[in-house]
mmCIF file of C-alpha atoms in Angstrom:
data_model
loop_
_atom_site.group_PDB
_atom_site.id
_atom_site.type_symbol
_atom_site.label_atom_id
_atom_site.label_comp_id
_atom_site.label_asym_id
_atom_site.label_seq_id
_atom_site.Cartn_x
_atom_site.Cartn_y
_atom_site.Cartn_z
ATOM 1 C CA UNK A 92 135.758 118.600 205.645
ATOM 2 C CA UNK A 93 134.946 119.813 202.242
ATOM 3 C CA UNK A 94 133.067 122.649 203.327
ATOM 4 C CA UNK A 95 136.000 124.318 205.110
ATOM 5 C CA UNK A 96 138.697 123.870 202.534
ATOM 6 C CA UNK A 97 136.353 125.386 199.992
ATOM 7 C CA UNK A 98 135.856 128.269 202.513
ATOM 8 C CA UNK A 99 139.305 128.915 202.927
ATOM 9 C CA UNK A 100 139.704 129.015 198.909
ATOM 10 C CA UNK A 101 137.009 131.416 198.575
ATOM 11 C CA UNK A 102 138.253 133.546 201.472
ATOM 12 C CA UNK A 103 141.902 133.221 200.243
ATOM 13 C CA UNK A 104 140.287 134.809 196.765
ATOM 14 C CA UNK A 105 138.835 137.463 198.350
ATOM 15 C CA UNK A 106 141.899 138.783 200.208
ATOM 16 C CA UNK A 107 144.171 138.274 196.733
ATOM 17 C CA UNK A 108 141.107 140.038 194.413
ATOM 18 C CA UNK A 109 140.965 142.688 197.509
ATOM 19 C CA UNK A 110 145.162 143.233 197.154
ATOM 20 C CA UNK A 111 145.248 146.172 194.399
ATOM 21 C CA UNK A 112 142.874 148.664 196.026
ATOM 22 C CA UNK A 113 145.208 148.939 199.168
ATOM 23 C CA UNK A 114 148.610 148.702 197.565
ATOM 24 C CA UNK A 115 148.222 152.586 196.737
ATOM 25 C CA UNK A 116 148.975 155.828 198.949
ATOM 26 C CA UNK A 117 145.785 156.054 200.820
ATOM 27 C CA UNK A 118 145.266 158.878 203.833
ATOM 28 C CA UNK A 119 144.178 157.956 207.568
ATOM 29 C CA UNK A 120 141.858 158.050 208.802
ATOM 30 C CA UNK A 121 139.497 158.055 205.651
ATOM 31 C CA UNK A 122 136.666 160.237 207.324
ATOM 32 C CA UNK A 123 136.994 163.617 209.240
ATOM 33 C CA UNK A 124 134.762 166.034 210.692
ATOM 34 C CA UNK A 125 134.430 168.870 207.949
ATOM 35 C CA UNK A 126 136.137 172.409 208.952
ATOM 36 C CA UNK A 127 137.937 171.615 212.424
ATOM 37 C CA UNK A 128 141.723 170.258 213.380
ATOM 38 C CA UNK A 129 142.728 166.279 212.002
ATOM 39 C CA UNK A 130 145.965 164.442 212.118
ATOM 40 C CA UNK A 131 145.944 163.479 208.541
ATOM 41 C CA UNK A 132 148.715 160.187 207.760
ATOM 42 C CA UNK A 133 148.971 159.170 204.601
ATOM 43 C CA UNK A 134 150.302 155.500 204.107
ATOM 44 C CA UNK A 135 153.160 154.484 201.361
ATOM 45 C CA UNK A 136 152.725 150.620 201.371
ATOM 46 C CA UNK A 137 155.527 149.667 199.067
ATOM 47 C CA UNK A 138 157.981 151.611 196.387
ATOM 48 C CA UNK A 139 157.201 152.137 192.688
ATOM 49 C CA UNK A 140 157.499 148.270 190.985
ATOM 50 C CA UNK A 141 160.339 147.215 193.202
ATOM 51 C CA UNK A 142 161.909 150.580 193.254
ATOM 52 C CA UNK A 143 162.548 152.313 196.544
ATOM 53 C CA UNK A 144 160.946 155.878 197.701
ATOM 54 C CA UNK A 145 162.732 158.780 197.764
ATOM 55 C CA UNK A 146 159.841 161.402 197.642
ATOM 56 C CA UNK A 147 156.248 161.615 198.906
ATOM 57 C CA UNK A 148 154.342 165.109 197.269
ATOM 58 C CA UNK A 149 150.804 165.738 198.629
ATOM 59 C CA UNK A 150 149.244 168.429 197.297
ATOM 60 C CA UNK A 151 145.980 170.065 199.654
ATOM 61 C CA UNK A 152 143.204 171.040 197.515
ATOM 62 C CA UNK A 153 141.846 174.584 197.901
ATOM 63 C CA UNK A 154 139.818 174.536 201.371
ATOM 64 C CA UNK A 155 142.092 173.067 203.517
ATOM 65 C CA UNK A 156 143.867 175.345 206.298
ATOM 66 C CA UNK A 157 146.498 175.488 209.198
ATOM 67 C CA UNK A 158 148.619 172.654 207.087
ATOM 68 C CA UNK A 159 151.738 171.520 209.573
ATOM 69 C CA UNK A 160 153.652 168.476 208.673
ATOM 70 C CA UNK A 161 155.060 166.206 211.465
ATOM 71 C CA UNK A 162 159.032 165.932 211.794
ATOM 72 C CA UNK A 163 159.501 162.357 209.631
ATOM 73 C CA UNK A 164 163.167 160.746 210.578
ATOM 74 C CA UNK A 165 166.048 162.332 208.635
ATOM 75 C CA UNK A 166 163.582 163.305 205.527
ATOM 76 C CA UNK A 167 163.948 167.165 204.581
ATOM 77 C CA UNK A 168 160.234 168.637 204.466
ATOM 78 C CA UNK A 169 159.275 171.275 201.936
ATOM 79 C CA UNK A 170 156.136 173.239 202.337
ATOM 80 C CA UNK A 171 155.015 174.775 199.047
ATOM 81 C CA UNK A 172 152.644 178.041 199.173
ATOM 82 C CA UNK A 173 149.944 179.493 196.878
ATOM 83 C CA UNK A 174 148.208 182.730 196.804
ATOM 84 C CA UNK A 175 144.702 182.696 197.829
ATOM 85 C CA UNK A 176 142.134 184.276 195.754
ATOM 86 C CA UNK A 177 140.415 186.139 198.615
ATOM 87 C CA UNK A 178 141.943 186.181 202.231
ATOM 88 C CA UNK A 179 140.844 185.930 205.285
ATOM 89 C CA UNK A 180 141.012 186.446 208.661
ATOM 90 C CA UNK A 181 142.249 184.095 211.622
ATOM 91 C CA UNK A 182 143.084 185.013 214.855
ATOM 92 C CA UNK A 183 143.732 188.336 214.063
ATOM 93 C CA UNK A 184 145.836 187.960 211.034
ATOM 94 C CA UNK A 185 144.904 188.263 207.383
ATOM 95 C CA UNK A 186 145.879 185.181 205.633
ATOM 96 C CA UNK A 187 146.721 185.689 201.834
ATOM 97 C CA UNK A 188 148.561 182.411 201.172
ATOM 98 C CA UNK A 189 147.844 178.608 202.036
ATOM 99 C CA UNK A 190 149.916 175.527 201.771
ATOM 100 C CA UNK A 191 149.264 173.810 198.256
ATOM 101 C CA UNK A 192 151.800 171.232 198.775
ATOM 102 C CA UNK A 193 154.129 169.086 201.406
ATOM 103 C CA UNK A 194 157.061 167.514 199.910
ATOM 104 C CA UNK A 195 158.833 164.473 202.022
ATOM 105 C CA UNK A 196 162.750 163.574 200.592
ATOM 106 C CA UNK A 197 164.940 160.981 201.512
ATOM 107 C CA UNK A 198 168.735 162.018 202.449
ATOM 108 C CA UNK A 199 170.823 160.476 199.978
ATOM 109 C CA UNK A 200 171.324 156.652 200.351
ATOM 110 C CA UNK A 201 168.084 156.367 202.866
ATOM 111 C CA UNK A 202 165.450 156.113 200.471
ATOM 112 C CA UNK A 203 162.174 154.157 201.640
ATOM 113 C CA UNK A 204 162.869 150.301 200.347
ATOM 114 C CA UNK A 205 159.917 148.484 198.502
ATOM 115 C CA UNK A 206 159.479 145.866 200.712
ATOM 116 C CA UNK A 207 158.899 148.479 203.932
ATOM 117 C CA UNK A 208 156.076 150.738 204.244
ATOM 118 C CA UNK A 209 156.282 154.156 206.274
ATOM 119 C CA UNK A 210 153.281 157.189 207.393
ATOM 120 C CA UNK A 211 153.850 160.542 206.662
ATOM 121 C CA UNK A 212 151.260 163.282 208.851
ATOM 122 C CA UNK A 213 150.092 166.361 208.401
ATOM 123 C CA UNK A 214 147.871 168.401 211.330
ATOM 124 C CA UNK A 215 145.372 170.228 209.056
ATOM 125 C CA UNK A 216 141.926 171.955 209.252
ATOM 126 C CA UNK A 217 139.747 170.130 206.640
ATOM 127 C CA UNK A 218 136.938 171.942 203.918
ATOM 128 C CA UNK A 219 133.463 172.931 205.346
ATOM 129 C CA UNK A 220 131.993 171.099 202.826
ATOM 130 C CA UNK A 221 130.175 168.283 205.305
ATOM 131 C CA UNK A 222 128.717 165.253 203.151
ATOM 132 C CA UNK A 223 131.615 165.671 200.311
ATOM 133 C CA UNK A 224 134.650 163.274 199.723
ATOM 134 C CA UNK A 225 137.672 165.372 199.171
ATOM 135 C CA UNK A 226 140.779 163.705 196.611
ATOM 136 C CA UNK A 227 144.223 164.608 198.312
ATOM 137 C CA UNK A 228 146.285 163.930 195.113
ATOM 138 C CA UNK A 229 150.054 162.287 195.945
ATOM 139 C CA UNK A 230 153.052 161.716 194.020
ATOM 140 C CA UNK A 231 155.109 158.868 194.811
ATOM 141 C CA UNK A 232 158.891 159.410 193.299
ATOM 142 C CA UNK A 233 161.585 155.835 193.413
ATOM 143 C CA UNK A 234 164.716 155.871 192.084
ATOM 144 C CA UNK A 235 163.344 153.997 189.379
ATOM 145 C CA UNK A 236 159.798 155.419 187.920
ATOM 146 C CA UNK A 237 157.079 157.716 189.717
ATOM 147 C CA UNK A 238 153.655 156.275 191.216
ATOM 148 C CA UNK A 239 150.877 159.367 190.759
ATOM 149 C CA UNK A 240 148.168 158.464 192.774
ATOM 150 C CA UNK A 241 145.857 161.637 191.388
ATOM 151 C CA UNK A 242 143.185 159.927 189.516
ATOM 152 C CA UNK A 243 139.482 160.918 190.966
ATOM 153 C CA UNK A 244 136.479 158.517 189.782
ATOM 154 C CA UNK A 245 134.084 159.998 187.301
ATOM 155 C CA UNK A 246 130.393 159.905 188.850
ATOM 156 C CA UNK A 247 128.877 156.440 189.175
ATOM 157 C CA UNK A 248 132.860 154.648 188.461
ATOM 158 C CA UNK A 249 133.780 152.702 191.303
ATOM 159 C CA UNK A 250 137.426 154.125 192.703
ATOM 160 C CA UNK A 251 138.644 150.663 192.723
ATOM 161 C CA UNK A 252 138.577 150.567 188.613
ATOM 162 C CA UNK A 253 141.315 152.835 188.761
ATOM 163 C CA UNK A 254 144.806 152.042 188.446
ATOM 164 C CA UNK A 255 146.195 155.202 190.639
ATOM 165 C CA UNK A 256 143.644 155.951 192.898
ATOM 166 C CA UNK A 257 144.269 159.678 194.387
ATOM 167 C CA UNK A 258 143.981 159.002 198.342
ATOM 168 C CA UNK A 259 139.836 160.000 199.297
ATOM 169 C CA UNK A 260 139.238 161.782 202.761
ATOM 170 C CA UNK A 261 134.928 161.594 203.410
ATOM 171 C CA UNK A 262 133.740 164.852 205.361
ATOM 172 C CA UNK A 263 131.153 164.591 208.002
ATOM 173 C CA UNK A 264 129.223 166.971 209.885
ATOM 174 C CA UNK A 265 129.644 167.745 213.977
#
């Protein structure tokens, strides 16, 4: 009877020691085929120390295209816009501008509370970079305090040593 109790204990540890590295923003799903069409959802798990949401920011590194959020509830979406450094072409029409940013906010008095968790989606056309893993910074504003999940691993540090983990989206090929 031993044997299963001290099973239980270890697997018990592993879930608690496992606990930090998904109570961040993360994005869904975590891979995607590099340069076609995704339904990107990123995850808020909980509010800022006890504090409730009342603003999700992602901000879309340079190479990804045809950004559309998905209607969320009774949030207001802003879609923030940055010049392109060369433009391009896409069915038909010269594109000089892509989106840099999504920005989710509560109504007043509907923030998201800590103890929920809610998805926010984007449809987007990922980077042709095949093989890479791509950091989709986020900014997670409470009432009380701001969560910036933006830090990227340096080369050969594990992602799980840091304390606010950008959300990490692996391309593949066809």
């Amino acid at each position: 009877m031993l044997k299963p109790l001290v099973l239980l204990s270890g697997l018990v540890g592993v879930t608690l020691v496992s606990l930090p590295s998904s109570a961040h923003v993360t994005v869904n799903p975590r891979e995607a085929t590099a340069n076609s069409y995704a339904k990107l959802t990123f995850r808020v798990p909980h509010g800022c120390d006890g504090s409730p949401t009342t603003r999700l920011r992602v901000q879309f590194p340079e190479g990804f295209s045809s950004i559309r959020p998905m209607v969320h509830h009774s949030w207001q979406i802003s879609i923030v816009k940055a010049e392109l450094d060369e433009p391009y072409m896409d069915h038909g029409q010269q594109i000089t501008e892509r989106v840099s940013e999504i920005i989710w906010e509560a109504p007043e008095g509907a923030a998201l509370p800590d103890e929920f968790m809610d998805e926010f989606s984007v449809s987007a056309r990922t980077p042709d970079k095949p093989g890479e893993t791509v950091a989709i910074p986020a900014v997670q504003e409470c009432e009380d305090g701001v969560s910036r999940w933006i830090q990227v691993a340096e080369e050969g540090q594990d992602p799980h040593d840091l304390e606010e983990p950008a959300p990490l989206l692996q391309l593949v090929s066809r």
